[in-house]
Amino acid sequence: MALGLFYLTVGYELADYHYKQYGGNVSKELIIDATSGDISIALIENKRLVELNREKSNFRFAVGDIYLGRVKKLMPGLNAAFIDVGYEKDAFLHYLDLGPQFKTLRKYLNIAIRRKGKLLSIQKFKREKDIDKDGKIADVMEAGQNVLVQVSKEPISTKGPRLTSEISLAGRNIVLLPFSEKVSVSQKIESREEKNRLKTLLKSIKPNNYGIIVRTVAEGRKVKDLDAELRIQVKKWESAFENLRGIKPPQLFLGEMNRTSTILRDILSVQFNNIYVNDDNIYKEIKDYIVTIAPEKEKIVKLYRGTVPIFEHFGVEKQIKASFGKTVSFKNGAYLIIEHTEALHVIDVNSGNRAKTAGDQETNAIQVNLAAADEIARQLRLRDMGGIIVIDFIDMQSGENKQKVNDKMKEAMSNDRAKHSILPLSKFGIMQITRQRVRPEMHISTNEKCPTCGGSGEISPSILYVDRIENHILRFLDTQKHTRLILKIHPYIASYLLKGIFSVRFRWWMKTRCWIKIISISSYDFLEYHLFTNYGDEIPE
């Protein structure tokens, strides 16, 4: 599954910024599991799973994608419009998200669609007057009109995508803003001299009708690097308009990046201790990227070729099972209860067995609450929870202790890339957090249906289970000759099959002269198994 080297190289400022701010003492590993159906990326910090991202290979409407849409209907009461971009539900575009240059974008779009000859360059195009920031949607838009929009939030729950017409193209060092003249520099660059240097430099090389935001990672970059990236971004944008003639909406105009690419762009850097991946194409692309930014770190990228699934091998699967679900244990018997509603998320902190330990109630409460703050910050990142989060901490009387919990939560969330706001604890011990939500929350069910009865409460005789596996092997060997097969099965069953000198596996070998390699997979259901050839091809039952 190729991601495209370009997408991997478009910036990694957030990971680098985190490294500069919080030091290099955090052990970081990236584990990537690519299959034909989806790709999963696990970020491990100090051996703990802190982020998990999964994307289906056929997923559409990711943040950053640009679409040619059609106005379905105006909603004057909301000062917004619903746009058809090809999703099952119409997307939402508010007047405040049109951008000052909406009229210019609309005019150039119509010319590009209707033109008969060569398209006029954007750099020579005369811009229209900016729209009134306090205007009405009906003043600039009408039903049936073509419109160029960018996805700012993925479809969530029953809602369609959230859109903006203030288009931006993110690169490694810069963000390109078509039909703008603004040049700004990231506030995270502290040196005033460097800010002035970058601003002056970009103003001198930027084309007409283009604005630029300089990203943190551009600090210290030479003019040739910035100019080369700027030319690539401009060419990418203008080339997309060349293919617009005769196209009818809804259509994808420019696939900015998929979710996987966004994740890698934001977190991939040389500060990782190891990067493990089980796909040849992704391995080569990541390795090439690391070589371009830090050749001495080339060896941190490693291709995994083991027979055990990569998440199982590195213990990620076990952490997933322990970290998702309604109840999450975190320290000395204390646990969280996490509930989800349409409007908000509620987290209840419980002391559990700690209530029985020595010490006064206030001491126990502050200890549990401080540990809970760490785990809650991890859970927000891990599940990608967004919107309003309400946390019910254990009651404390001391104002000093309440402040400690506030400070601890801010510290624990300081490396969260999503925008967030934390309110102080109320007198009832309630904390409110808002966290940016641009895509659906990660939800993984940790409850398993009984594999033997399928939830019915009745099962076939367990004594026949091993016979079932043996018959599967014999049926296959009757049609094809093999001297070696692979059986992946739950560890308990594997122990039974391997028990003793004259084990079940030995008896199978005596009967078939085919050696069965047994691999324990703890993530399997109790009576789940899969049979493979020695080349890795699964043998259907």
XYZ file of C-alpha atoms in Angstrom:
541
model
C 0.000 0.000 0.000
C 1.909 3.028 -1.243
C 1.394 6.336 0.533
C 3.403 8.509 -1.815
C 6.711 10.014 -0.794
C 5.384 13.517 -1.349
C 2.776 13.105 1.371
C 5.363 11.801 3.790
C 7.596 14.824 3.244
C 4.992 17.534 3.781
C 6.044 18.654 7.230
C 6.696 17.155 10.613
C 6.849 20.319 12.661
C 4.556 19.137 15.442
C 6.658 16.125 16.360
C 9.846 18.173 16.201
C 8.306 20.944 18.260
C 7.260 18.439 20.924
C 10.789 17.056 20.971
C 12.358 20.515 21.398
C 9.906 21.531 24.086
C 9.887 18.397 26.199
C 13.323 16.975 25.562
C 14.574 13.768 23.987
C 14.060 11.566 27.044
C 10.856 10.028 25.691
C 11.299 6.606 24.110
C 9.200 6.663 20.928
C 8.344 3.853 18.533
C 6.050 3.768 15.529
C 4.449 0.471 14.513
C 2.583 0.304 11.198
C 0.322 -2.612 10.275
C -0.717 -2.520 6.605
C -3.222 -4.981 5.167
C -5.236 -5.067 1.954
C -8.265 -3.608 3.753
C -6.806 -0.934 5.989
C -3.711 0.492 7.634
C -3.186 0.883 11.389
C -0.557 3.116 12.996
C 0.375 2.773 16.668
C 2.480 5.408 18.442
C 4.293 4.027 21.486
C 5.859 6.345 24.089
C 7.841 4.772 26.923
C 6.333 1.377 26.025
C 2.768 2.730 26.377
C 0.294 3.005 23.512
C -0.679 6.688 23.249
C -2.144 6.957 19.737
C -3.883 4.484 17.472
C -5.103 5.413 14.005
C -6.872 3.194 11.510
C -7.951 4.046 7.995
C -9.889 1.983 5.498
C -8.244 1.830 2.093
C -11.451 3.075 0.433
C -12.084 5.948 2.879
C -13.125 9.267 1.332
C -13.768 12.803 2.567
C -10.615 13.149 4.673
C -9.586 16.478 6.162
C -7.690 18.506 3.548
C -9.418 17.055 0.476
C -10.700 19.712 -1.950
C -13.959 19.118 -3.859
C -15.856 20.752 -6.668
C -19.339 20.795 -5.163
C -22.767 22.167 -5.951
C -24.911 24.306 -3.644
C -27.911 22.161 -2.691
C -29.826 24.705 -0.604
C -29.307 27.875 1.402
C -30.180 28.119 5.096
C -30.587 31.876 5.821
C -31.485 31.190 9.462
C -28.101 29.513 9.971
C -26.331 31.852 7.524
C -24.992 28.714 5.873
C -25.444 26.416 2.890
C -25.628 22.682 2.333
C -23.243 21.495 -0.382
C -23.389 18.286 -2.421
C -19.848 16.844 -2.548
C -20.867 13.248 -3.251
C -21.350 12.152 0.353
C -24.610 10.447 1.400
C -25.440 13.524 3.483
C -24.981 17.083 2.273
C -21.912 18.869 3.655
C -22.188 22.049 5.746
C -20.605 25.386 4.780
C -21.066 28.433 7.050
C -20.719 32.002 5.805
C -17.795 32.621 8.175
C -15.923 29.742 6.508
C -16.172 31.209 2.992
C -12.983 33.246 3.375
C -12.482 36.904 2.353
C -11.509 35.963 -1.220
C -14.628 33.875 -1.952
C -15.764 36.078 -4.857
C -12.328 35.826 -6.505
C -12.265 32.032 -6.132
C -15.811 31.752 -7.516
C -15.005 33.895 -10.562
C -11.786 32.037 -11.393
C -13.544 28.671 -10.934
C -16.290 29.595 -13.407
C -13.713 30.772 -15.965
C -11.763 27.492 -15.596
C -14.888 25.371 -16.145
C -16.277 27.346 -19.115
C -13.076 28.338 -20.891
C -12.356 27.270 -24.478
C -8.717 28.262 -24.763
C -5.736 28.500 -22.443
C -6.500 29.348 -18.822
C -5.241 32.685 -17.504
C -2.564 32.292 -14.842
C -3.701 32.957 -11.274
C -0.743 35.311 -10.836
C -2.138 37.597 -13.583
C -5.765 37.341 -12.473
C -7.435 40.484 -11.108
C -8.898 39.807 -7.699
C -12.425 40.762 -6.696
C -13.281 42.801 -3.615
C -13.277 40.843 -0.332
C -16.712 39.775 0.943
C -18.300 41.553 3.898
C -17.356 39.659 7.072
C -20.814 40.433 8.516
C -22.682 39.603 5.305
C -25.385 37.053 4.510
C -25.017 33.754 2.667
C -27.658 34.735 0.091
C -25.575 37.764 -0.930
C -22.751 35.631 -2.372
C -24.307 32.234 -3.106
C -27.352 30.677 -4.738
C -28.775 27.177 -5.135
C -27.260 25.211 -8.029
C -24.023 27.219 -8.022
C -20.658 25.467 -8.408
C -18.338 25.976 -5.477
C -14.809 24.894 -4.554
C -14.601 23.657 -0.974
C -12.137 21.937 1.352
C -13.049 19.380 4.046
C -12.311 20.838 7.492
C -14.061 18.063 9.468
C -14.726 14.498 8.407
C -18.286 13.073 8.576
C -19.083 12.390 12.245
C -22.073 10.380 13.478
C -25.168 11.560 11.567
C -23.504 14.712 10.230
C -21.950 15.191 6.823
C -18.518 16.780 6.280
C -17.839 20.342 7.499
C -16.425 22.548 4.739
C -14.479 25.742 4.176
C -13.838 27.787 1.023
C -10.729 29.385 2.516
C -8.441 26.925 0.755
C -4.988 26.076 2.130
C -2.341 23.640 0.869
C -0.040 22.376 3.617
C 3.590 21.682 2.786
C 6.593 20.693 4.838
C 7.777 24.248 5.531
C 4.925 26.444 4.324
C 1.156 26.565 3.912
C 0.033 28.058 0.596
C -3.049 30.348 0.579
C -4.387 30.904 -2.966
C -5.936 34.322 -3.766
C -4.405 35.936 -0.700
C -1.480 38.301 -0.152
C -0.950 37.588 3.538
C 2.459 36.401 4.764
C 2.652 35.263 8.393
C 5.126 33.279 10.474
C 4.419 30.625 13.109
C 4.239 32.045 16.633
C 6.258 29.051 17.835
C 9.383 30.565 16.250
C 10.626 32.645 19.193
C 13.463 34.606 17.574
C 12.234 37.968 16.286
C 15.208 38.169 13.916
C 14.359 34.782 12.407
C 10.704 35.749 12.038
C 11.650 38.925 10.193
C 14.144 37.047 8.006
C 11.563 34.443 6.968
C 8.831 37.009 6.384
C 11.084 39.214 4.248
C 12.394 36.189 2.353
C 8.923 34.800 1.537
C 7.598 38.201 0.500
C 10.443 38.490 -1.998
C 9.835 35.105 -3.666
C 6.081 34.547 -3.428
C 4.013 34.907 -6.633
C 1.222 37.456 -6.975
C -2.205 36.357 -5.613
C -0.691 33.864 -3.184
C -0.385 34.114 0.570
C 1.901 32.034 2.773
C 2.001 30.808 6.354
C 5.535 29.854 7.409
C 5.566 26.746 9.624
C 7.741 26.180 12.675
C 9.931 23.620 10.929
C 11.041 26.298 8.421
C 13.212 27.920 11.079
C 16.760 28.224 9.706
C 15.810 26.993 6.217
C 17.602 28.415 3.184
C 15.833 30.367 0.484
C 16.421 27.663 -2.158
C 14.565 25.055 -0.066
C 11.592 27.326 0.532
C 11.499 28.492 -3.090
C 11.568 24.900 -4.404
C 8.667 23.877 -2.154
C 6.700 27.003 -3.026
C 7.011 26.261 -6.747
C 5.797 22.686 -6.216
C 2.751 23.857 -4.254
C 1.847 26.543 -6.808
C 2.202 24.110 -9.721
C 0.062 21.542 -7.921
C -2.722 24.081 -7.365
C -2.712 25.591 -10.865
C -2.437 22.195 -12.595
C -5.664 21.094 -10.913
C -7.562 23.930 -12.636
C -6.277 22.829 -16.046
C -8.366 19.649 -15.764
C -11.611 21.373 -14.755
C -13.062 22.130 -18.210
C -16.355 20.341 -18.729
C -16.329 18.623 -15.326
C -19.662 18.429 -13.488
C -19.853 18.413 -9.692
C -19.598 16.673 -7.349
C -15.983 15.695 -8.089
C -12.749 15.433 -6.132
C -10.686 18.446 -7.210
C -7.479 17.840 -5.272
C -6.732 14.950 -2.930
C -4.605 16.826 -0.422
C -3.774 13.790 1.712
C -5.368 10.729 3.209
C -5.658 10.199 6.939
C -2.627 7.931 7.108
C -0.484 10.495 5.320
C -1.687 13.204 7.694
C -0.726 11.115 10.702
C 2.719 10.382 9.301
C 3.214 14.024 8.346
C 2.428 15.138 11.888
C 4.343 12.566 13.909
C 7.103 11.153 11.705
C 10.546 12.483 12.605
C 14.057 11.353 13.454
C 13.288 11.417 17.186
C 11.837 7.897 16.976
C 13.948 5.088 18.397
C 12.417 2.542 16.026
C 9.875 2.466 13.200
C 8.519 -0.999 12.389
C 6.387 -1.673 9.319
C 5.161 -4.885 7.688
C 4.638 -3.535 4.149
C 7.468 -3.314 1.588
C 6.201 -0.164 -0.163
C 5.618 1.838 3.000
C 8.953 0.619 4.396
C 10.846 1.920 1.344
C 9.057 5.279 1.335
C 9.585 5.925 5.041
C 13.218 4.869 4.769
C 13.796 7.182 1.814
C 12.185 10.018 3.751
C 14.326 9.469 6.861
C 17.435 9.413 4.645
C 16.546 12.848 3.261
C 16.191 14.481 6.688
C 18.757 12.510 8.735
C 20.867 9.909 6.888
C 22.462 8.710 10.124
C 19.003 7.587 11.355
C 18.325 5.273 8.411
C 18.583 2.155 10.571
C 15.614 3.081 12.777
C 13.265 1.977 9.966
C 12.822 -1.798 10.067
C 10.784 -4.173 7.932
C 8.924 -6.778 9.990
C 8.650 -10.219 8.370
C 7.529 -12.350 11.322
C 4.743 -14.924 11.132
C 3.001 -13.536 14.215
C 0.939 -10.374 13.412
C 3.023 -7.248 13.986
C 0.689 -5.785 16.634
C 0.677 -9.112 18.457
C 4.482 -9.362 18.318
C 5.060 -5.916 19.842
C 2.314 -6.194 22.457
C 0.107 -3.528 20.860
C -2.901 -5.843 20.595
C -2.851 -6.518 24.336
C -2.684 -2.794 25.122
C -5.619 -2.141 22.783
C -7.743 -4.695 24.647
C -6.768 -3.145 27.994
C -7.183 0.498 26.955
C -10.538 0.544 25.164
C -13.933 -0.207 26.643
C -16.154 1.406 29.238
C -13.896 0.636 32.223
C -10.168 1.425 32.168
C -7.872 0.511 35.084
C -4.813 2.682 35.561
C -3.042 2.461 38.963
C -3.289 0.404 42.154
C -6.902 -0.614 41.587
C -8.135 2.850 40.564
C -10.157 3.016 37.342
C -12.051 5.279 34.947
C -15.612 4.892 33.690
C -15.916 6.416 30.209
C -19.391 7.112 28.796
C -20.205 8.569 25.381
C -23.279 10.520 24.320
C -24.163 12.426 21.175
C -23.401 15.770 22.857
C -20.416 15.042 25.088
C -18.140 12.504 26.795
C -18.255 11.840 30.532
C -15.339 10.395 32.514
C -15.794 9.312 36.128
C -12.690 8.794 38.309
C -12.942 5.992 40.892
C -10.449 5.072 43.620
C -11.380 1.360 43.625
C -9.218 -0.701 45.984
C -7.171 2.347 47.003
C -10.024 3.345 49.318
C -8.955 0.475 51.589
C -5.320 1.594 51.845
C -3.879 3.509 54.782
C -3.957 7.302 54.724
C -6.592 10.008 54.958
C -9.220 10.563 52.297
C -7.659 13.797 50.993
C -4.262 12.132 50.426
C -5.825 9.201 48.589
C -7.969 11.561 46.517
C -5.066 13.718 45.306
C -2.931 10.657 44.489
C -5.712 9.027 42.453
C -6.655 12.284 40.706
C -3.073 13.051 39.667
C -2.650 9.541 38.246
C -6.065 9.814 36.575
C -5.056 13.055 34.841
C -2.198 11.222 33.103
C -4.450 8.365 32.004
C -7.248 10.688 30.856
C -4.831 12.674 28.673
C -3.657 9.387 27.159
C -7.234 8.207 26.567
C -8.185 11.429 24.789
C -5.304 10.973 22.343
C -5.763 7.234 22.012
C -9.497 7.358 21.252
C -9.249 10.753 19.504
C -12.126 12.000 21.642
C -13.347 15.457 20.665
C -15.994 18.006 21.511
C -16.934 18.499 25.168
C -15.373 16.202 27.790
C -16.660 16.358 31.377
C -14.482 14.761 34.079
C -15.756 13.968 37.567
C -12.663 13.809 39.789
C -12.738 12.512 43.352
C -13.772 15.333 45.718
C -10.950 17.279 47.374
C -11.220 19.957 50.052
C -7.838 21.631 49.595
C -7.639 24.449 47.055
C -3.939 23.706 46.665
C -4.690 20.106 45.688
C -7.293 21.255 43.160
C -4.687 23.500 41.579
C -2.249 20.568 41.434
C -4.812 18.553 39.467
C -5.384 21.485 37.074
C -1.645 21.873 36.523
C -1.172 18.127 36.069
C -3.908 17.935 33.424
C -2.377 20.837 31.472
C 1.048 19.199 31.660
C -0.299 15.794 30.599
C -2.092 17.316 27.587
C 0.775 19.590 26.548
C 1.925 17.147 23.850
C -1.586 16.648 22.424
C -1.551 17.902 18.813
C -5.304 18.620 18.801
C -6.365 22.107 19.868
C -7.889 22.011 23.338
C -9.016 24.177 26.218
C -9.065 23.155 29.904
C -11.279 24.857 32.498
C -10.374 24.786 36.218
C -12.052 22.363 38.602
C -15.443 23.547 39.809
C -16.437 23.452 43.486
C -18.097 20.096 42.755
C -14.844 18.578 41.462
C -15.930 18.773 37.799
C -13.472 19.672 35.041
C -14.550 20.620 31.519
C -12.315 20.177 28.485
C -13.013 21.041 24.874
C -10.894 19.238 22.311
C -10.836 19.742 18.563
C -12.828 17.131 16.699
C -12.130 16.811 12.963
C -12.862 13.093 12.494
C -14.900 10.356 14.185
C -13.754 9.034 17.547
C -11.759 5.795 17.544
C -14.026 3.074 18.914
C -12.934 -0.525 19.433
C -15.177 -3.064 21.125
C -13.256 -5.117 23.679
C -16.134 -7.476 24.434
C -16.005 -10.774 22.545
C -18.941 -12.936 21.548
C -18.577 -16.513 22.695
C -16.819 -18.233 19.769
C -18.306 -21.628 20.552
C -21.986 -20.775 20.804
C -22.149 -17.442 18.963
C -24.222 -16.069 21.850
C -26.834 -18.837 21.757
C -25.688 -20.587 24.948
C -25.352 -23.991 23.244
C -22.197 -25.490 21.734
C -21.152 -28.528 19.742
C -19.182 -31.176 21.682
C -15.752 -29.732 22.610
C -14.204 -33.180 22.312
C -14.680 -32.939 18.540
C -12.795 -29.632 18.183
C -9.351 -31.179 17.637
C -10.924 -33.678 15.207
C -12.333 -30.735 13.262
C -8.846 -29.235 12.864
C -7.377 -32.617 11.918
C -10.075 -33.203 9.289
C -9.340 -29.755 7.842
C -5.666 -30.696 7.481
C -6.438 -34.124 5.986
C -8.896 -32.734 3.429
C -6.295 -30.264 2.193
C -3.488 -32.844 2.048
C -5.717 -35.193 0.043
C -5.742 -32.664 -2.794
C -2.260 -31.139 -2.468
C 1.046 -32.536 -1.245
C 2.795 -30.416 1.382
C 5.431 -31.271 3.939
C 4.850 -28.199 6.090
C 1.769 -26.204 7.143
C 1.182 -23.376 9.648
C -1.602 -23.439 12.244
C -2.407 -20.199 14.095
C -4.504 -20.777 17.187
C -5.307 -19.539 20.694
C -2.436 -20.131 23.204
C -4.523 -22.476 25.424
C -5.355 -24.766 22.520
C -1.771 -24.553 21.261
C -0.544 -25.788 24.655
C -2.897 -28.770 24.466
C -1.754 -29.665 20.931
C 1.930 -29.520 21.973
C 1.607 -31.261 25.339
C 3.839 -34.280 25.956
C 6.355 -36.221 23.889
C 3.626 -37.940 21.886
C 1.633 -34.766 21.419
C -1.348 -34.277 19.116
C 0.941 -32.529 16.656
C 3.335 -35.516 16.689
C 0.450 -37.878 15.985
C -0.604 -35.669 13.053
C 2.920 -35.864 11.656
C 2.992 -39.656 12.001
C -0.310 -39.890 10.122
C 0.379 -37.350 7.337
C 4.187 -36.885 7.221
C 3.422 -33.158 7.159
C 4.902 -31.002 9.924
C 2.423 -28.540 11.430
C 4.028 -25.371 12.800
C 1.803 -24.080 15.611
C 1.789 -20.338 16.361
C -0.012 -18.936 19.421
C -2.099 -15.799 18.802
C -3.513 -14.396 22.031
C -5.884 -12.016 20.230
C -7.785 -14.976 18.709
C -11.080 -16.127 20.190
C -10.750 -19.235 22.343
C -11.743 -21.710 19.608
C -10.653 -19.665 16.607
C -7.964 -21.051 14.313
C -6.572 -20.451 10.821
C -4.579 -22.871 8.660
C -1.937 -21.635 6.192
C 0.470 -23.066 3.663
C 4.176 -22.558 4.287
C 3.984 -19.638 1.803
C 1.426 -17.793 3.941
C -1.702 -18.541 1.880
C -4.735 -19.267 4.068
C -6.445 -22.620 3.516
C -10.256 -22.254 3.688
C -12.132 -24.794 5.789
